[in-house]
PDB file of C-alpha atoms in Angstrom:
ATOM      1  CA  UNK A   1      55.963  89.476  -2.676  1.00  0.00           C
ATOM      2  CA  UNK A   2      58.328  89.863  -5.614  1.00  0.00           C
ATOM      3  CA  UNK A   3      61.788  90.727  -5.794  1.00  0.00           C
ATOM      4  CA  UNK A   4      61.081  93.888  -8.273  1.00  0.00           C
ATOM      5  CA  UNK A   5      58.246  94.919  -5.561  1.00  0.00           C
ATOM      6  CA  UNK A   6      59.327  98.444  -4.953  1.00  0.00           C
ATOM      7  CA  UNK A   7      58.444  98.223  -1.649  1.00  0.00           C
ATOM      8  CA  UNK A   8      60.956  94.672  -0.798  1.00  0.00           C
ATOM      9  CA  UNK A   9      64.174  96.095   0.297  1.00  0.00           C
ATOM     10  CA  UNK A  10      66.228  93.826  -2.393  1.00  0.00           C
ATOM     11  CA  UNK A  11      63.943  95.682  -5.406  1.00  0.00           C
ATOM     12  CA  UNK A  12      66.584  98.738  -5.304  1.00  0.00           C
ATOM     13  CA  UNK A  13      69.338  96.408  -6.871  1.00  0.00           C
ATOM     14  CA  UNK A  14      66.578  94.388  -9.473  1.00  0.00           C
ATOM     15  CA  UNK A  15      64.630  97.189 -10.736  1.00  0.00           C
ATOM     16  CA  UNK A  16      67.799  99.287 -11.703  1.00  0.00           C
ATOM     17  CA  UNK A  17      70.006  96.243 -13.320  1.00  0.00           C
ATOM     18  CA  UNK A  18      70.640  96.418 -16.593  1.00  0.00           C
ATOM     19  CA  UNK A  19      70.609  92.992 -17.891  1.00  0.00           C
ATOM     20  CA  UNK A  20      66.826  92.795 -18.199  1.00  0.00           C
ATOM     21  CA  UNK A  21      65.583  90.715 -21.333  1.00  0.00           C
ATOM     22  CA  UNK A  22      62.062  91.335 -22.624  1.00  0.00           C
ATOM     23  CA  UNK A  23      59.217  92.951 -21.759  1.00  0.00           C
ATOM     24  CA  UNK A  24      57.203  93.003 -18.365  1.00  0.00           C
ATOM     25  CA  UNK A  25      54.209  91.224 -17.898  1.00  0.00           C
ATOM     26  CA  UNK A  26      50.552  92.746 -17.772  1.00  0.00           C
ATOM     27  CA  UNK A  27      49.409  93.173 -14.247  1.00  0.00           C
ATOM     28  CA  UNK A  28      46.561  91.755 -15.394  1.00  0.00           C
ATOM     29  CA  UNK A  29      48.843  88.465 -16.343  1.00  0.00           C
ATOM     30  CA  UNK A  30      50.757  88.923 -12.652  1.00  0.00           C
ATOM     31  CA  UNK A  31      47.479  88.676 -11.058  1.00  0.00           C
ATOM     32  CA  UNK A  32      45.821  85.617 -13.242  1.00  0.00           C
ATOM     33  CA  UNK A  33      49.298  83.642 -12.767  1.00  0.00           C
ATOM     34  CA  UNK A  34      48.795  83.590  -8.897  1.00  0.00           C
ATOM     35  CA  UNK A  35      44.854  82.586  -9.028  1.00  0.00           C
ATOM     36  CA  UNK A  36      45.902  79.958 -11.876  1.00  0.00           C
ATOM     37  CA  UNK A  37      48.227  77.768  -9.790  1.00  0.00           C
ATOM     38  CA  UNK A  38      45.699  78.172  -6.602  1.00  0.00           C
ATOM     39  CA  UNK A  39      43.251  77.220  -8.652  1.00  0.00           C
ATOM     40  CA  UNK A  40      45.532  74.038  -9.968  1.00  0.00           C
ATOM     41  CA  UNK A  41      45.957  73.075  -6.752  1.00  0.00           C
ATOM     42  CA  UNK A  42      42.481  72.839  -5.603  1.00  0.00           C
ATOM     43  CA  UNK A  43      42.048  70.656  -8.847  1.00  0.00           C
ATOM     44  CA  UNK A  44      44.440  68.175  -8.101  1.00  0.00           C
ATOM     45  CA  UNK A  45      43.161  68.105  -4.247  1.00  0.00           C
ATOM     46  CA  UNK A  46      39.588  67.230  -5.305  1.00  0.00           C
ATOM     47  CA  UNK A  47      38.389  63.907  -4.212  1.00  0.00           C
ATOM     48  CA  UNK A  48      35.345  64.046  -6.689  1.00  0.00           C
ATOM     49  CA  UNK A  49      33.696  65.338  -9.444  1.00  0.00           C
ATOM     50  CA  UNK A  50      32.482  68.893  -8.944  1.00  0.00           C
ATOM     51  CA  UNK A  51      30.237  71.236 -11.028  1.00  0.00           C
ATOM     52  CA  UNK A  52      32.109  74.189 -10.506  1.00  0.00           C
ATOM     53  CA  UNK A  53      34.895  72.784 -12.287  1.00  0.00           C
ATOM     54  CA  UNK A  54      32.063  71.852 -15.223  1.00  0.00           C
ATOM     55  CA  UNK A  55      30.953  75.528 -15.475  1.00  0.00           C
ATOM     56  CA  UNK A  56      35.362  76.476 -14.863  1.00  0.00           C
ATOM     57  CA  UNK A  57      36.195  74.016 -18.416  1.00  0.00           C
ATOM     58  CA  UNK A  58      32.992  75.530 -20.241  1.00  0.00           C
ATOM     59  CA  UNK A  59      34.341  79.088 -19.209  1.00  0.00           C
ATOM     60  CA  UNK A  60      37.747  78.174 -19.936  1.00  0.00           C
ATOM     61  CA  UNK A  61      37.055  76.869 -23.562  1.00  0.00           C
ATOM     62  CA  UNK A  62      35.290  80.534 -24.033  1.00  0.00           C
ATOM     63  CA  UNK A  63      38.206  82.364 -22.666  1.00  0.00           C
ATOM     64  CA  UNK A  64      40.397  80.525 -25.034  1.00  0.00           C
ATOM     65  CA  UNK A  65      38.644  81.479 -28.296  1.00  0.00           C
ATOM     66  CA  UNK A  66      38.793  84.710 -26.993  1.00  0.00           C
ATOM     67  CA  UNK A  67      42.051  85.559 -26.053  1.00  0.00           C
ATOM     68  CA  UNK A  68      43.089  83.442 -29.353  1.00  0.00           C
ATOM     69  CA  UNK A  69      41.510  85.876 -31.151  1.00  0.00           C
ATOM     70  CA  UNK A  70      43.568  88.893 -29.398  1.00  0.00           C
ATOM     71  CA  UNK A  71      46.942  86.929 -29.136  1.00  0.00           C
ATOM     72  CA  UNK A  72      49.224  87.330 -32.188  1.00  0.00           C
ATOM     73  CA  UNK A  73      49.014  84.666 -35.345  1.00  0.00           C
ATOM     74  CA  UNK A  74      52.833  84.018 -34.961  1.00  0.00           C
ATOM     75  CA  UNK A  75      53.649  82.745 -31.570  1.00  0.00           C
ATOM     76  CA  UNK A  76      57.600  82.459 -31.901  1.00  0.00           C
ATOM     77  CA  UNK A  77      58.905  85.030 -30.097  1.00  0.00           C
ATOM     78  CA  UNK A  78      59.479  88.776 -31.217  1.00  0.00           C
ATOM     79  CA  UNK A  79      63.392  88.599 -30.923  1.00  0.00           C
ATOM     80  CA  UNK A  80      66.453  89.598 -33.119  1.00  0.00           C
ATOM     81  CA  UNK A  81      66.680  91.912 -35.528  1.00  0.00           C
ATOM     82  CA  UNK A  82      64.404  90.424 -38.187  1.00  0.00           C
ATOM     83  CA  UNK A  83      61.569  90.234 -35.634  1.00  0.00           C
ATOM     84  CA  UNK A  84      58.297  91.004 -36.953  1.00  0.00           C
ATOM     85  CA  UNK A  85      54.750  92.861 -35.218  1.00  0.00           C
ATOM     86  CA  UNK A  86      53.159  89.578 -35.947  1.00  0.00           C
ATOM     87  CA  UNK A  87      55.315  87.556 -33.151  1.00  0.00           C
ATOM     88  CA  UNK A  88      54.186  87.411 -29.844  1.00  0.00           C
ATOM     89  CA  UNK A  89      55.946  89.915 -26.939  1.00  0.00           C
ATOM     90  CA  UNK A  90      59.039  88.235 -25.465  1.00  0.00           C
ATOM     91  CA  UNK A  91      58.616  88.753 -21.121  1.00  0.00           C
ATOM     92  CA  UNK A  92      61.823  89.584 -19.081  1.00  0.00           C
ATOM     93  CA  UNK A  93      62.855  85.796 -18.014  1.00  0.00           C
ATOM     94  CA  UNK A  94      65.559  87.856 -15.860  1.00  0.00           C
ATOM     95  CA  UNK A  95      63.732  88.318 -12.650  1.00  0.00           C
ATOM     96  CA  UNK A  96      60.277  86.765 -11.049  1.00  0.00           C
ATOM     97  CA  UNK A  97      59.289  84.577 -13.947  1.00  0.00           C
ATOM     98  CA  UNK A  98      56.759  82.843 -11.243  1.00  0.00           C
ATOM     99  CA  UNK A  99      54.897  86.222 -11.024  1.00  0.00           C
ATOM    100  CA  UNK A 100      53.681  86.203 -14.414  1.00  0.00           C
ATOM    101  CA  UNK A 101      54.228  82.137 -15.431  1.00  0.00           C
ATOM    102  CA  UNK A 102      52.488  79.896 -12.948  1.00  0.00           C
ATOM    103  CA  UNK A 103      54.754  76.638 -14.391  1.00  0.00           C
ATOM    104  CA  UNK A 104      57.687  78.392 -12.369  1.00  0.00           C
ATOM    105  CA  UNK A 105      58.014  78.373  -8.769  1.00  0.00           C
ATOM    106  CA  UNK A 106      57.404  81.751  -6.946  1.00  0.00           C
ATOM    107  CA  UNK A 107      60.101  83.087  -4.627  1.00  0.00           C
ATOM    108  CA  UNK A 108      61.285  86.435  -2.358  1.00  0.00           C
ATOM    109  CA  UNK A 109      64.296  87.534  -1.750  1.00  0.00           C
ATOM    110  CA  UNK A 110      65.709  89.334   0.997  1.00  0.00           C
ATOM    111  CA  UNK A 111      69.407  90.027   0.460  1.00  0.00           C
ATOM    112  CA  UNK A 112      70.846  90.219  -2.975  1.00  0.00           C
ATOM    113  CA  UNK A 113      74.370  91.860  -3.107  1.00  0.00           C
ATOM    114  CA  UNK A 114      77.558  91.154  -5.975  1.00  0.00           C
ATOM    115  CA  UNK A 115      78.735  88.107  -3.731  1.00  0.00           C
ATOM    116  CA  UNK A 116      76.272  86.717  -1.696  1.00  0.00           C
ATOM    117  CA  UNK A 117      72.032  86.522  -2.003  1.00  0.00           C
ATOM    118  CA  UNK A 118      69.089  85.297   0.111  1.00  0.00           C
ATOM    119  CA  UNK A 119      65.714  84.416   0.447  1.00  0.00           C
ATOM    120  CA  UNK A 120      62.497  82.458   0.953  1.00  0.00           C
ATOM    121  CA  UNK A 121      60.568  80.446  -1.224  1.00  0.00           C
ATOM    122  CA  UNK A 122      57.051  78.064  -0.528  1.00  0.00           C
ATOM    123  CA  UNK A 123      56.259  75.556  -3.250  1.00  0.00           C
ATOM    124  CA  UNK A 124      52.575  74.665  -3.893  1.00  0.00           C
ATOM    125  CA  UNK A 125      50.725  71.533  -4.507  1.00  0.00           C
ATOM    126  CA  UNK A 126      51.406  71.751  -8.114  1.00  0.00           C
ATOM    127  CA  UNK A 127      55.290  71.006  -7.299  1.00  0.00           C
ATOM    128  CA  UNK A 128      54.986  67.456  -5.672  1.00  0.00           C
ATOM    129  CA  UNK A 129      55.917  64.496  -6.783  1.00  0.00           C
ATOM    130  CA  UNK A 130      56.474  62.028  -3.712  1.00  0.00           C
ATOM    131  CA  UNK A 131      53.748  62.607  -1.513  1.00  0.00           C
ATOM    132  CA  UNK A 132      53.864  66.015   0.601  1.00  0.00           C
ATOM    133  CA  UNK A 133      57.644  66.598  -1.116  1.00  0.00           C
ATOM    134  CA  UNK A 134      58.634  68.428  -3.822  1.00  0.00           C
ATOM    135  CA  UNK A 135      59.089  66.576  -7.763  1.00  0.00           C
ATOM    136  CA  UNK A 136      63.095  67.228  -7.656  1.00  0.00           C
ATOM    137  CA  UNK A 137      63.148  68.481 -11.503  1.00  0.00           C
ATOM    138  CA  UNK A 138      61.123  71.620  -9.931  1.00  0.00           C
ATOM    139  CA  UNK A 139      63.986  72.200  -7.788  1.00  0.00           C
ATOM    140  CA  UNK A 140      66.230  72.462 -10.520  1.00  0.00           C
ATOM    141  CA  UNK A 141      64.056  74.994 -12.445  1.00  0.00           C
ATOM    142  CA  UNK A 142      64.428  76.891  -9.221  1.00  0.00           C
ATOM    143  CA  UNK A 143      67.619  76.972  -8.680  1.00  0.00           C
ATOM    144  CA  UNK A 144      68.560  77.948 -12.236  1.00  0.00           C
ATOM    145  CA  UNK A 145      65.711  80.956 -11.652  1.00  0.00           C
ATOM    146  CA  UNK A 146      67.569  82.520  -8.647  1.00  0.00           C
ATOM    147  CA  UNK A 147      70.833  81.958  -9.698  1.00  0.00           C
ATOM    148  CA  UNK A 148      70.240  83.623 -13.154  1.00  0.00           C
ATOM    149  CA  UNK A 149      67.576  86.714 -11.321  1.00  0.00           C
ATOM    150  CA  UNK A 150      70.828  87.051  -8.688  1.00  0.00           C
ATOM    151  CA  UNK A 151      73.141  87.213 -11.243  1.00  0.00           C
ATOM    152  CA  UNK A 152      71.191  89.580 -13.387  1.00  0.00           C
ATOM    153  CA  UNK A 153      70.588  91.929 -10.383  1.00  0.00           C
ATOM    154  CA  UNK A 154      74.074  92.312  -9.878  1.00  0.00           C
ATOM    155  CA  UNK A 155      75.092  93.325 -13.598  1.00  0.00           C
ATOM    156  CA  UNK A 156      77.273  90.135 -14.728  1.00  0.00           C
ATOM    157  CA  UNK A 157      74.995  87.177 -15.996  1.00  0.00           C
ATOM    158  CA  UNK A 158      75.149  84.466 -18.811  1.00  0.00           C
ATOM    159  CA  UNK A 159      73.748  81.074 -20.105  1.00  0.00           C
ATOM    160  CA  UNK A 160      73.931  78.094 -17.625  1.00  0.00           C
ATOM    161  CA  UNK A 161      76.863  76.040 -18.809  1.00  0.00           C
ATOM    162  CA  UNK A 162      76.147  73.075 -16.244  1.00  0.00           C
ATOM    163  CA  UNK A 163      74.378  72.631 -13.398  1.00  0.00           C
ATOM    164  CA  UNK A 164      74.613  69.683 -10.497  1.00  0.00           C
ATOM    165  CA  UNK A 165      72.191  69.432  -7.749  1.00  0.00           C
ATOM    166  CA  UNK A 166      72.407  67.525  -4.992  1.00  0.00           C
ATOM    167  CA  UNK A 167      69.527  65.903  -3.421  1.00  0.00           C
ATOM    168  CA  UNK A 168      70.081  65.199   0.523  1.00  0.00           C
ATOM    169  CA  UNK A 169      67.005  65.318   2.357  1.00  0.00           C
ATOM    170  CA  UNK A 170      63.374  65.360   1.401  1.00  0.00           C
ATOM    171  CA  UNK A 171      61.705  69.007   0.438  1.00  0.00           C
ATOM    172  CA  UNK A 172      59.150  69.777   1.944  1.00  0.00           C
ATOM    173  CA  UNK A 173      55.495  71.568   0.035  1.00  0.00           C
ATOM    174  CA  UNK A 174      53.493  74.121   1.576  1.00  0.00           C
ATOM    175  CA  UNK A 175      56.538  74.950   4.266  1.00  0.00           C
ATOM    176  CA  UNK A 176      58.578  78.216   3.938  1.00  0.00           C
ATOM    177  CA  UNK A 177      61.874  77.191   3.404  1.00  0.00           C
ATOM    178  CA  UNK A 178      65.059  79.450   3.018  1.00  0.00           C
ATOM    179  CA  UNK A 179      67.762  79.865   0.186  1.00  0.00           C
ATOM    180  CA  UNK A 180      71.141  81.042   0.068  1.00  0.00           C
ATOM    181  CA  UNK A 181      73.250  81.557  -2.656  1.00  0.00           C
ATOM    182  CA  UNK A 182      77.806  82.269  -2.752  1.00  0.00           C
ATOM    183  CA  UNK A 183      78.818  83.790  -6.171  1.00  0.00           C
ATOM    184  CA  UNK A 184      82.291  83.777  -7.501  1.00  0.00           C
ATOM    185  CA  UNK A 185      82.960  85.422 -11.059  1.00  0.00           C
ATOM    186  CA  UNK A 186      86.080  83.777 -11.905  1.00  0.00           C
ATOM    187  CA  UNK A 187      88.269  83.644 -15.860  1.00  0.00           C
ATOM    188  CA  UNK A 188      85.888  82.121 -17.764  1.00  0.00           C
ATOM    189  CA  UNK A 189      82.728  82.766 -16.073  1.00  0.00           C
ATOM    190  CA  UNK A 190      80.548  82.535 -13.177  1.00  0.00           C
ATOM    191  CA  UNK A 191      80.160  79.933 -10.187  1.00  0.00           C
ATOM    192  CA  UNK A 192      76.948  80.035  -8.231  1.00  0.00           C
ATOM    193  CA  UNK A 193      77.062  77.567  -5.010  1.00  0.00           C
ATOM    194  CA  UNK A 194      73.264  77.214  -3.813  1.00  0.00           C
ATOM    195  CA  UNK A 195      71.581  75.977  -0.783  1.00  0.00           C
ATOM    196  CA  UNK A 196      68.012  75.120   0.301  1.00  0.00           C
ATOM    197  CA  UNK A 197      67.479  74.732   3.735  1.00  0.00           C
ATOM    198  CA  UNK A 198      64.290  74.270   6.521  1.00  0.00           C
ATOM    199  CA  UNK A 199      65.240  76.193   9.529  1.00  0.00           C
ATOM    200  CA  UNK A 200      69.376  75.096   9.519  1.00  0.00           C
ATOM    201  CA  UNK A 201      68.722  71.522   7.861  1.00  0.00           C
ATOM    202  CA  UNK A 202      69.997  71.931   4.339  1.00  0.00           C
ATOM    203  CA  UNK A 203      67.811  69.903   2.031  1.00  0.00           C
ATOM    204  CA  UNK A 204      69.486  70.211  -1.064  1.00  0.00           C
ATOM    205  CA  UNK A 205      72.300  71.903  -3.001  1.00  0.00           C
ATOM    206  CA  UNK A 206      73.058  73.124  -6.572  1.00  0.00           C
ATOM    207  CA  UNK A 207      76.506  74.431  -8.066  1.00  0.00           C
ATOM    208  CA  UNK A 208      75.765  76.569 -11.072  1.00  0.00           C
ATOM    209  CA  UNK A 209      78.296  76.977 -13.786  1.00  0.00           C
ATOM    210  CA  UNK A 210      77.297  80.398 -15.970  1.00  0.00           C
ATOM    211  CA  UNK A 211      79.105  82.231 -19.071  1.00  0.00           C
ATOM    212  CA  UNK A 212      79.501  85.532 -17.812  1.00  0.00           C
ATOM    213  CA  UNK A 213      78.769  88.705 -20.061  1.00  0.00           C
ATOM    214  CA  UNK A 214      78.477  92.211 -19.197  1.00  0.00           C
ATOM    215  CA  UNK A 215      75.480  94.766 -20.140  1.00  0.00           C
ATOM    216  CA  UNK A 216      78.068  95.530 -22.578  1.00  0.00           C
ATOM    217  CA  UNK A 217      78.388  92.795 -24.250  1.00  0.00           C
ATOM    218  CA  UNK A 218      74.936  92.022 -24.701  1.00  0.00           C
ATOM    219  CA  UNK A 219      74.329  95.603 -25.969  1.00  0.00           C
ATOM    220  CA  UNK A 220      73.388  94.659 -29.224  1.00  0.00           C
ATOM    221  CA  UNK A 221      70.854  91.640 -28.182  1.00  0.00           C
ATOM    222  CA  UNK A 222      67.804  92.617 -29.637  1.00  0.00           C
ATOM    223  CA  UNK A 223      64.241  92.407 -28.111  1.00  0.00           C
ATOM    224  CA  UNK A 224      60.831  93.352 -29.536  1.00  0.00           C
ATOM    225  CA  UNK A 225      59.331  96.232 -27.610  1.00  0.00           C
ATOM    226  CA  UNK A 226      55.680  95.947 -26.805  1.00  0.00           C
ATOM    227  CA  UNK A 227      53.244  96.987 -30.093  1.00  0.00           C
ATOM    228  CA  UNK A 228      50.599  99.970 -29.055  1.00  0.00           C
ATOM    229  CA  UNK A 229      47.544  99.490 -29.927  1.00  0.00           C
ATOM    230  CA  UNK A 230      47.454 101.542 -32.977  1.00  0.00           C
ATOM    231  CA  UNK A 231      49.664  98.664 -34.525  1.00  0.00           C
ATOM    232  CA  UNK A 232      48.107  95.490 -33.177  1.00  0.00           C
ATOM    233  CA  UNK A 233      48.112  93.180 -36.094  1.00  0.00           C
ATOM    234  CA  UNK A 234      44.603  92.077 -37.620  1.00  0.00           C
ATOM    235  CA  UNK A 235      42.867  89.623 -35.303  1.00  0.00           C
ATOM    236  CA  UNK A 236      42.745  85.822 -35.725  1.00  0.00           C
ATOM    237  CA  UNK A 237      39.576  84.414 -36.603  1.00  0.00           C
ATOM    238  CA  UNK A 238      37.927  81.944 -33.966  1.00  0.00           C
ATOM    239  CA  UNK A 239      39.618  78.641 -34.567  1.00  0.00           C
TER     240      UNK A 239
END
C-alpha cells in the first residue's frame, strides 16, 4: 500500500502537504507499474525460452505504436513558464514514485511526523545484483525517495546536496525489511540520518544533506497542469 492511500494512517500528513510537484499518475498507470515489474521479474527468472513471452514482445511492439500515437510529440517535460500543450505531463516525484514508475523501488510507511519517519519496504527481483541481495545503487535511489517523500510530507523539502551511504551488511530481496529515518532542519538546510534494518540488524545507512525551502518559496515553481481532452494536441503518426 502507498503512503497517499487514504486508508494508511501516515496518508493524513502526505495527501495534505503542500510541496507536491506535478501531476498524479493515471490509475490506470498505478496499476500497469505494479504488473510491469512482476512481470520483469518472471522474465529474468526464466530458465528457457517461452512462447508466452513471444506472443508478450509481439503485443508489446503493438502497444507501443499505439500509445506512441496518444503520447505527446514533445517528450521534455511540461514545466516553467514557457511550457507548451505539446510537452508531456510532469508526475508528482514528491511521494510514491514506485506506484506509478516501476524503475523505483516501492515502499509503505507507517509513521511520518516533522522529526522522525518509518516504514517498510520489499525489493523485487528486478533490484539484485549479487545473488539474492540487493544492486547497492538501488539502495541509494531509495533512500533519496523517502528522504525527499518525508521531507515533502512535512512541509520543508529541497534538492539533495550530498548523500553518503554506508554499506554494512548484505540486503536482502524478497524479505520485508524496515526503515527509519531522524530529521534535523538546521541554518542552511536539512539533515536526514537513514537506516535500513532486518528485524534489529541494521544493513545499511545513508546521511542525506538537503537545501531546505518552504511552500513559500517555491510558490512561483511552475508545473503544467494536465490538458483535457478537448485540447489534446494532434496525434503522432505511427512511427
Amino acid at each position: 500500500m502507498a503512503a497517499n492511500d487514504k486508508s494508511d494512517p501516515a496518508a493524513a500528513v502526505a495527501t495534505t502537504a503542500s510541496l507536491r510537484f506535478g501531476e498524479q499518475p493515471l490509475a490506470q498507470t498505478m496499476a500497469a507499474a505494479g504488473a510491469l515489474r512482476r512481470i520483469a521479474g518472471l522474465l529474468v527468472s526464466l530458465e528457457q525460452p517461452h512462447p508466452a513471452v513471444d506472443t508478450m514482445i509481439e503485443n508489446l511492439e503493438r502497444w507501443e505504436r499505439e500509445l506512441t500515437v496518444a503520447a505527446p510529440p514533445d517528450s521534455a517535460p511540461r514545466v516553467g513558464p514557457d511550457a507548451s500543450d505539446t510537452q508531456r505531463v510532469y508526475l508528482d516525484h514528491a511521494f510514491d514514485i514506485g506506484a506509478y514508475n516501476p524503475c523505483f523501488p516501492e515502499y509503505h510507511f507507517d509513521v511520518l511526523g516533522p522529526d522522525r519517519a518509518a516504514g517498510r519496504i520489499t525489493f523485487p527481483l528486478v533490484h539484485e545484483g549479487p545473488p539474492g541481495l540487493v544492486h547497492g545503487g538501488f539502495l541509494g535511489v531509495f533512500f533519496d525517495a523517502v528522504v525527499q517523500h518525508h521531507s515533502c510530507a512535512v512541509g520543508i523539502t529541497g534538492k539533495t546536496r550530498s548523500m553518503n551511504i554506508t554499506y554494512r551488511r548484505p540486503t536482502p530481496l524478497l524479505v520485508e525489511l524496515r526503515f527509519e529515518i531522524d530529521r534535523v532542519v538546521h541554518e542552511t538546510g536539512i539533515r536526514s540520518t537513514a537506516r535500513l534494518l532486518r528485524d534489529d540488524v541494521l544493513l545499511c545507512t545513508a546521511e542525506v544533506e538537503t537545501v531546505a525551502a518552504t511552500a513559500a518559496k517555491l510558490a512561483g515553481t511552475h508545473f503544467g497542469r494536465r490538458r483535457p481532452p478537448d485540447r489534446l494536441t494532434a496525434p503522432r503518426p505511427h512511427p
